Amino acid sequence: MPAPRSRKTAAGASRAAAKRNPRPAASAGRDPKPVAPAKRDPKPATPAKRDPPSKTPPRKEPPKREPGAAARASAPPTRARRAAGPAPATPRQARRAEATERAARESAQRVHDAAPALPENIALVLQGGGALGAYQAGVYQGLFEAGIAPNWIAGISIGAFNTAIIAGNPPDKRMAALREFWDTISRPNIFPATTFGQEARFDGIDADTRAWLDTWEAWRALIEGQRGFYQPRAWLGPDPSLWAGGQPGPAAASFYDTSPMIATLERLVDFDRLNDGGIRVSVGAVNVRTGNLEYFDNTQMRLDARHILASGALPPAFPAIEIDGEFYWDGGLVSNTPLSQVLTASPRRDTLVFQVDLWNARGEPPQNLLDVAERQKEIQYSSRTRLITDTQRVFQHYRRLLRELLEEIPEDVRASNPWAQHAAELACDRRYSVIHLIYRDRAKIGHFKDYQFGRVAMREHWLSGQGDIARALSHPDWLQLPQGESAFVAHDATAP
């Protein structure tokens, strides 16, 4: 049969040629090792002189400056401000990281080319959401690379932790500190990470296998805890006071011990800088006794690791944190976003707000009990952010309307009439622009997505944040305050 013999001869010739001209090892059945782009240097390359002056006075009464001078570095080369995000571990992640990075460079260049006059007050508002908080780190990286430096950061729960890391480090070290923080808490507390540093082997796996991986990582978070964050109290042994029928007390009435996070914050955060470094910091927590949401603000008190940890003390997993004789739980029990705190602060100022949400209020009807648990969290912790922005838009419209009406009243009447004086206190002609980012990409891991701290998921969250802020910054006009009769505008940067 000549045909088969011909094929066999051709195959033999091919093998002989292969022996004479061997191919590189990378093509011999193994994926080539991805080479990270040279521009993704893990060390922040930002010179200190390009960032807002470190001698900026505390935020109690900020001095008058030219618009945008306190918020945007004037140094031009965008590449010099680039910081390291999570290093890609696989060819697929490398391609995605490269595309995200390219979009970030283009968006940052658009911002520099447009050179918008940013308002004096730029606020970064960070919602709570546990492991999903790596998304916020990616968003901040995009702002950092574009030269946009918020001078007010407000956070709740994991948003408060990110707030402390950013405000408690000099500008040229913030990205490195964020990387170290998330690298630490994404490791299980006892045994090595599931991926053993070989995330490449878990990239591109099918949906069912990935679901098992996510479930396994969440189970480990429950059983082992997370390094530098929390550990199960069972590993610490029983409390001797309980043997005699005693009560653990509010500081120990929890499944986990969070003292490791105190050590992590004190290691990564310079609290002297956080309190005096020129960035206003506000973190929210719930007073256990009164049930009221309170904000710890560095313009009113000196903050330490306890204030940050109190904002993320979600019961019954984590214990209440005692501060000045009162005990506090996670601020998300009342409101998971500090947006209202920023928009209603007095005195009012023209403000550009980056609102970074980790929970999407909109979603599909659940099909099973696990879907029900996930959808419940999404609705509960999204904290009606859209309602807040809509309400504030109406309030600001009325404040400006009142201001315009007062201009029609004679000055002597305004000075003597108590109602006119009260109206003047309520009136306001300030303008607000809110850029709203909601984590949608790869956010549907399951009902445990807020405590699934696996390293594969953490990298995905981070890159999603980078991609979303790049899309937002591709509209430099959004950085401008509203003009005309409108005094409040909101942009949905991640709308499908």
Coordinates of C-alpha atoms in Angstrom, one line a residue, residues 67-462:
P67 CA -7.1 74.5 41.8
G68 CA -5.5 71.0 41.5
A69 CA -2.2 72.0 43.0
A70 CA -2.7 69.7 46.1
A71 CA -4.2 66.9 44.1
R72 CA -2.2 66.4 40.9
A73 CA 1.5 66.1 40.5
S74 CA 2.8 68.5 38.0
A75 CA 5.6 66.3 36.8
P76 CA 4.8 65.2 33.3
P77 CA 6.3 61.9 32.3
T78 CA 3.6 59.4 33.0
R79 CA 6.0 56.4 32.9
A80 CA 8.0 57.8 35.8
R81 CA 5.0 57.5 38.0
R82 CA 4.3 53.9 37.2
A83 CA 4.0 51.5 40.1
A84 CA 3.9 47.8 40.3
G85 CA 0.6 45.9 40.4
P86 CA 0.4 42.1 40.9
A87 CA 2.9 40.4 38.7
P88 CA 1.4 38.2 36.0
A89 CA 2.0 34.5 36.7
T90 CA 0.8 33.0 33.4
P91 CA 0.7 33.8 29.7
R92 CA -3.0 34.6 29.9
Q93 CA -2.5 36.8 33.0
A94 CA 0.5 38.4 31.2
R95 CA -1.6 39.3 28.2
R96 CA -4.4 40.6 30.3
A97 CA -1.9 42.6 32.5
E98 CA -0.3 44.0 29.4
A99 CA -3.6 45.1 28.0
T100 CA -4.7 46.6 31.3
E101 CA -1.3 48.4 31.6
R102 CA -1.6 49.7 28.0
A103 CA -5.0 51.1 28.7
A104 CA -3.8 52.6 32.0
R105 CA -0.9 54.4 30.1
E106 CA -3.2 55.7 27.5
S107 CA -5.7 57.0 30.0
A108 CA -3.0 58.6 32.1
Q109 CA -1.6 60.2 29.0
R110 CA -5.1 61.6 28.1
V111 CA -5.3 63.1 31.6
H112 CA -1.9 64.7 31.3
D113 CA -2.6 66.0 27.8
A114 CA -6.0 67.4 28.8
A115 CA -4.4 69.0 31.9
P116 CA -7.8 69.5 33.6
A117 CA -7.9 72.0 36.4
L118 CA -8.8 69.6 39.3
P119 CA -10.7 70.9 42.2
E120 CA -8.9 71.6 45.5
N121 CA -10.7 68.7 47.2
I122 CA -10.4 65.2 45.8
A123 CA -11.9 62.4 47.8
L124 CA -11.4 58.6 47.5
V125 CA -14.3 56.7 49.0
L126 CA -13.7 53.0 49.7
Q127 CA -16.5 50.6 50.5
G128 CA -16.2 47.5 52.7
G129 CA -16.0 44.0 51.1
G130 CA -13.3 41.8 52.6
A131 CA -11.2 40.0 50.0
L132 CA -12.7 42.0 47.2
G133 CA -10.8 45.0 48.5
A134 CA -7.8 44.2 46.3
Y135 CA -10.0 45.8 43.6
Q136 CA -9.6 49.1 45.4
A137 CA -5.8 48.7 45.4
G138 CA -5.9 48.4 41.6
V139 CA -8.0 51.5 41.3
Y140 CA -5.6 53.5 43.5
Q141 CA -2.7 52.3 41.3
G142 CA -4.5 53.8 38.3
L143 CA -5.0 57.1 40.0
F144 CA -1.4 57.1 41.2
E145 CA 0.0 56.5 37.7
A146 CA -2.2 59.3 36.3
G147 CA -0.9 61.7 38.9
I148 CA -4.2 62.1 40.7
A149 CA -3.6 62.3 44.5
P150 CA -6.7 62.3 46.7
N151 CA -6.3 64.6 49.8
W152 CA -9.3 63.0 51.6
I153 CA -9.7 59.2 51.9
A154 CA -12.7 57.7 53.6
G155 CA -13.2 54.0 54.1
I156 CA -15.2 51.3 56.0
S157 CA -14.0 47.8 56.8
I158 CA -11.4 46.6 54.2
G159 CA -11.7 50.1 52.7
A160 CA -10.4 51.5 56.1
F161 CA -7.4 49.1 55.9
N162 CA -6.6 50.3 52.4
T163 CA -7.1 53.9 53.5
A164 CA -4.5 53.5 56.3
I165 CA -2.0 51.9 54.1
I166 CA -2.2 54.7 51.5
A167 CA -2.3 57.6 54.0
G168 CA 0.3 56.1 56.3
N169 CA 3.1 55.9 53.7
P170 CA 5.0 58.5 51.7
P171 CA 3.8 58.8 48.1
D172 CA 6.8 56.8 46.6
K173 CA 6.2 53.9 49.0
R174 CA 2.4 53.6 48.9
M175 CA 2.2 51.0 46.1
A176 CA 4.9 48.9 47.6
A177 CA 3.0 49.0 51.0
L178 CA -0.3 48.0 49.3
R179 CA 1.4 45.1 47.5
E180 CA 3.0 43.9 50.8
F181 CA -0.3 44.2 52.6
W182 CA -2.3 42.1 50.1
D183 CA 0.6 39.7 49.6
T184 CA 0.5 39.1 53.4
I185 CA -3.2 38.6 54.0
S186 CA -3.8 36.5 50.9
R187 CA -1.7 33.7 52.5
P188 CA -3.3 31.1 54.7
N189 CA -2.4 31.3 58.4
I190 CA -0.8 27.9 58.9
F191 CA 0.0 25.9 55.8
P192 CA 1.5 27.2 52.5
A193 CA -0.7 28.7 49.8
T194 CA -2.7 26.3 47.7
T195 CA -0.9 27.3 44.6
F196 CA 2.6 26.9 46.2
G197 CA 3.6 29.9 44.1
Q198 CA 2.6 28.1 40.9
E199 CA -0.4 30.2 39.9
A200 CA 0.5 29.4 36.3
R201 CA -0.9 25.9 36.7
F202 CA -4.3 27.2 37.8
D203 CA -4.8 29.6 34.9
G204 CA -7.2 28.7 32.3
I205 CA -8.8 25.8 34.2
D206 CA -12.4 25.0 33.5
A207 CA -15.3 26.6 35.4
D208 CA -16.0 23.6 37.5
T209 CA -12.4 23.2 38.6
R210 CA -12.2 26.9 39.3
A211 CA -15.3 26.7 41.5
W212 CA -13.7 23.9 43.5
L213 CA -10.5 26.0 43.9
D214 CA -12.5 29.0 45.1
T215 CA -14.5 26.8 47.5
W216 CA -11.3 25.3 48.9
E217 CA -9.7 28.7 49.4
A218 CA -12.8 29.9 51.2
W219 CA -12.8 26.8 53.4
R220 CA -9.1 27.3 54.3
A221 CA -9.9 30.9 55.3
L222 CA -12.5 29.6 57.7
I223 CA -10.4 26.9 59.2
E224 CA -6.9 28.4 59.2
G225 CA -7.5 32.1 59.1
Q226 CA -5.3 34.5 57.0
R227 CA -1.8 35.4 57.8
G228 CA -1.3 38.8 59.4
F229 CA -5.1 39.2 59.6
Y230 CA -7.0 36.7 61.8
Q231 CA -6.8 33.3 63.3
P232 CA -9.4 30.9 64.8
R233 CA -9.6 31.1 68.6
A234 CA -9.7 27.3 68.8
W235 CA -6.0 27.3 67.8
L236 CA -5.2 29.5 70.8
G237 CA -6.6 27.0 73.3
P238 CA -9.6 27.5 75.6
D239 CA -9.8 30.6 77.8
P240 CA -9.1 29.6 81.4
S241 CA -11.7 32.1 82.6
L242 CA -14.4 30.0 80.9
W243 CA -13.7 26.9 82.9
A244 CA -15.2 28.6 86.0
G245 CA -18.3 29.6 84.0
G246 CA -17.0 33.1 83.1
Q247 CA -17.9 35.1 80.0
P248 CA -15.4 36.0 77.3
G249 CA -16.5 39.6 77.2
P250 CA -17.0 41.8 74.2
A251 CA -13.3 41.9 73.3
A252 CA -13.2 38.1 73.0
A253 CA -16.8 37.1 72.0
S254 CA -15.9 36.1 68.4
F255 CA -14.9 33.1 66.3
Y256 CA -11.5 34.7 65.4
D257 CA -8.7 36.7 67.0
T258 CA -7.7 39.8 65.0
S259 CA -4.6 40.8 67.0
P260 CA -2.4 39.8 64.0
M261 CA -3.9 42.6 62.0
I262 CA -2.8 45.1 64.7
A263 CA 0.7 43.9 64.2
T264 CA 0.4 44.1 60.4
L265 CA -1.0 47.7 60.5
E266 CA 1.7 48.9 62.9
R267 CA 4.3 47.3 60.6
L268 CA 3.1 48.8 57.4
V269 CA 1.5 52.1 58.5
D270 CA 3.3 55.2 59.9
F271 CA 0.6 56.6 62.1
D272 CA 2.5 59.8 62.6
R273 CA 2.3 60.4 58.9
L274 CA -1.3 59.2 58.7
N275 CA -2.3 61.9 61.3
D276 CA -0.1 64.7 60.1
G277 CA 0.7 63.9 56.5
G278 CA -1.8 66.2 54.8
I279 CA -4.4 63.6 53.8
R280 CA -7.6 63.7 55.7
V281 CA -8.6 60.2 56.9
S282 CA -12.1 59.2 57.9
V283 CA -13.1 55.6 58.9
G284 CA -16.5 54.5 60.1
A285 CA -17.4 52.1 62.9
V286 CA -20.6 51.3 64.8
N287 CA -20.8 52.0 68.5
V288 CA -22.0 48.6 70.0
R289 CA -23.7 50.3 72.9
T290 CA -25.7 53.0 71.0
G291 CA -25.9 51.3 67.6
N292 CA -24.9 54.6 65.9
L293 CA -22.4 54.9 63.1
E294 CA -19.4 57.1 64.1
Y295 CA -16.5 58.3 62.1
F296 CA -12.9 58.5 63.4
D297 CA -11.4 61.5 61.6
N298 CA -7.8 62.6 61.9
T299 CA -8.8 66.2 61.8
Q300 CA -10.6 65.7 65.1
M301 CA -8.5 63.0 66.9
R302 CA -5.3 61.1 66.5
L303 CA -5.9 57.7 65.0
D304 CA -4.1 54.4 65.7
A305 CA -4.4 50.8 64.7
R306 CA -7.4 50.3 66.9
H307 CA -9.5 52.8 65.0
I308 CA -8.7 51.1 61.7
L309 CA -9.4 47.6 63.1
A310 CA -12.7 48.7 64.7
S311 CA -14.0 49.7 61.2
G312 CA -13.4 46.1 60.1
A313 CA -14.6 44.2 63.2
L314 CA -17.5 42.4 61.6
P315 CA -19.4 40.2 64.1
P316 CA -19.6 37.4 65.0
A317 CA -16.4 36.5 63.2
F318 CA -14.4 39.4 64.7
P319 CA -14.5 40.8 68.2
A320 CA -15.5 44.4 69.1
I321 CA -12.6 46.8 69.5
E322 CA -12.4 48.9 72.7
I323 CA -11.6 52.6 72.2
D324 CA -11.9 55.0 75.1
G325 CA -14.2 52.8 77.1
E326 CA -16.6 52.1 74.2
F327 CA -16.7 49.0 71.9
Y328 CA -17.0 49.2 68.2
W329 CA -18.0 46.9 65.3
D330 CA -17.7 47.1 61.6
G331 CA -19.3 50.2 60.1
G332 CA -20.9 48.1 57.4
L333 CA -23.5 47.0 59.9
V334 CA -25.1 50.4 59.5
S335 CA -23.7 51.8 56.2
N336 CA -21.0 50.1 54.1
T337 CA -20.0 53.3 52.3
P338 CA -18.8 56.6 53.7
L339 CA -20.0 58.6 50.7
S340 CA -22.5 60.6 52.8
Q341 CA -19.8 61.6 55.2
V342 CA -17.8 63.1 52.3
L343 CA -20.8 64.8 50.6
T344 CA -22.3 66.3 53.8
A345 CA -19.1 67.5 55.4
S346 CA -18.8 71.1 56.6
P347 CA -17.5 73.4 55.4
R348 CA -18.5 72.4 51.9
R349 CA -16.0 72.6 49.1
D350 CA -16.0 71.9 45.4
T351 CA -15.2 68.2 45.3
L352 CA -14.3 65.4 42.9
V353 CA -15.2 62.0 44.4
F354 CA -14.0 58.6 43.3
Q355 CA -16.5 56.2 44.8
V356 CA -15.2 52.6 44.7
D357 CA -17.8 50.0 45.5
L358 CA -17.2 46.3 45.9
W359 CA -20.9 45.2 45.9
N360 CA -23.3 45.6 43.0
A361 CA -26.8 46.4 44.1
R362 CA -28.2 45.1 40.8
G363 CA -28.3 41.4 40.0
E364 CA -30.2 38.4 38.7
P365 CA -32.9 36.6 40.8
P366 CA -31.2 33.7 42.7
Q367 CA -31.8 30.1 41.5
N368 CA -30.7 28.2 44.6
L369 CA -29.9 28.8 48.3
L370 CA -26.2 29.6 47.6
D371 CA -27.3 32.3 45.1
V372 CA -29.7 33.6 47.8
A373 CA -26.9 34.0 50.3
E374 CA -24.8 35.8 47.7
R375 CA -27.6 38.1 46.5
Q376 CA -28.5 38.9 50.1
K377 CA -24.9 40.2 50.7
E378 CA -24.9 42.2 47.5
I379 CA -28.1 44.0 48.4
Q380 CA -27.2 44.4 52.1
Y381 CA -23.6 45.7 51.6
S382 CA -24.1 47.8 48.5
S383 CA -25.6 50.3 51.0
R384 CA -27.9 52.0 48.5
T385 CA -25.1 54.0 47.0
R386 CA -27.2 55.1 44.0
L387 CA -29.9 56.3 46.4
I388 CA -27.3 58.4 48.3
T389 CA -26.0 60.0 45.1
D390 CA -29.6 60.7 43.8
T391 CA -30.5 62.2 47.2
Q392 CA -27.4 64.4 47.4
R393 CA -28.1 65.6 43.9
V394 CA -31.5 66.8 44.9
F395 CA -30.2 68.4 48.2
Q396 CA -27.4 70.2 46.3
H397 CA -30.0 71.5 43.8
Y398 CA -32.1 72.9 46.7
R399 CA -29.0 74.4 48.4
R400 CA -28.1 76.3 45.2
L401 CA -31.7 77.4 44.6
L402 CA -31.8 78.8 48.1
R403 CA -28.5 80.6 47.4
E404 CA -29.9 82.2 44.3
L405 CA -33.0 83.3 46.1
L406 CA -31.0 84.9 48.9
E407 CA -29.2 87.0 46.3
E408 CA -32.5 88.7 45.5
I409 CA -33.1 89.7 49.1
P410 CA -31.7 93.1 50.2
E411 CA -28.5 92.8 52.2
D412 CA -29.8 94.7 55.2
V413 CA -32.8 92.2 55.4
R414 CA -30.4 89.3 55.2
A415 CA -28.3 90.7 58.0
S416 CA -31.3 91.3 60.4
N417 CA -33.8 88.5 59.5
P418 CA -33.1 85.3 61.5
W419 CA -34.8 83.2 58.9
A420 CA -32.6 84.7 56.2
Q421 CA -29.5 84.0 58.3
H422 CA -30.6 80.4 58.8
A423 CA -31.2 80.0 55.1
A424 CA -27.7 81.4 54.4
E425 CA -26.3 78.6 56.6
L426 CA -28.1 76.0 54.5
A427 CA -27.5 77.6 51.1
C428 CA -24.5 76.4 49.1
D429 CA -23.2 77.0 45.6
R430 CA -20.5 74.3 45.7
R431 CA -20.2 71.7 42.9
Y432 CA -19.7 68.0 43.1
S433 CA -18.6 65.4 40.5
V434 CA -18.8 61.7 41.5
I435 CA -17.0 59.0 39.5
H436 CA -18.6 55.8 40.5
L437 CA -16.8 52.4 40.1
I438 CA -18.5 49.2 41.0
Y439 CA -16.7 45.9 40.9
R440 CA -18.4 43.7 38.3
D441 CA -15.7 41.8 36.5
R442 CA -15.0 38.4 38.2
A443 CA -17.0 39.4 41.2
K444 CA -19.3 36.4 41.1
I445 CA -17.2 33.9 42.9
G446 CA -19.9 32.8 45.2
H447 CA -21.5 33.8 48.5
F448 CA -18.0 33.5 50.1
K449 CA -16.3 36.0 47.8
D450 CA -15.8 38.4 50.6
Y451 CA -13.6 36.0 52.6
Q452 CA -12.1 34.0 49.7
F453 CA -8.5 35.5 50.0
G454 CA -6.9 33.1 47.5
R455 CA -3.9 34.5 45.7
V456 CA -5.4 33.8 42.2
A457 CA -8.5 35.7 43.1
M458 CA -6.6 38.5 44.6
R459 CA -4.6 39.1 41.4
E460 CA -7.8 39.1 39.4
H461 CA -9.5 41.6 41.7
W462 CA -6.4 43.9 41.5

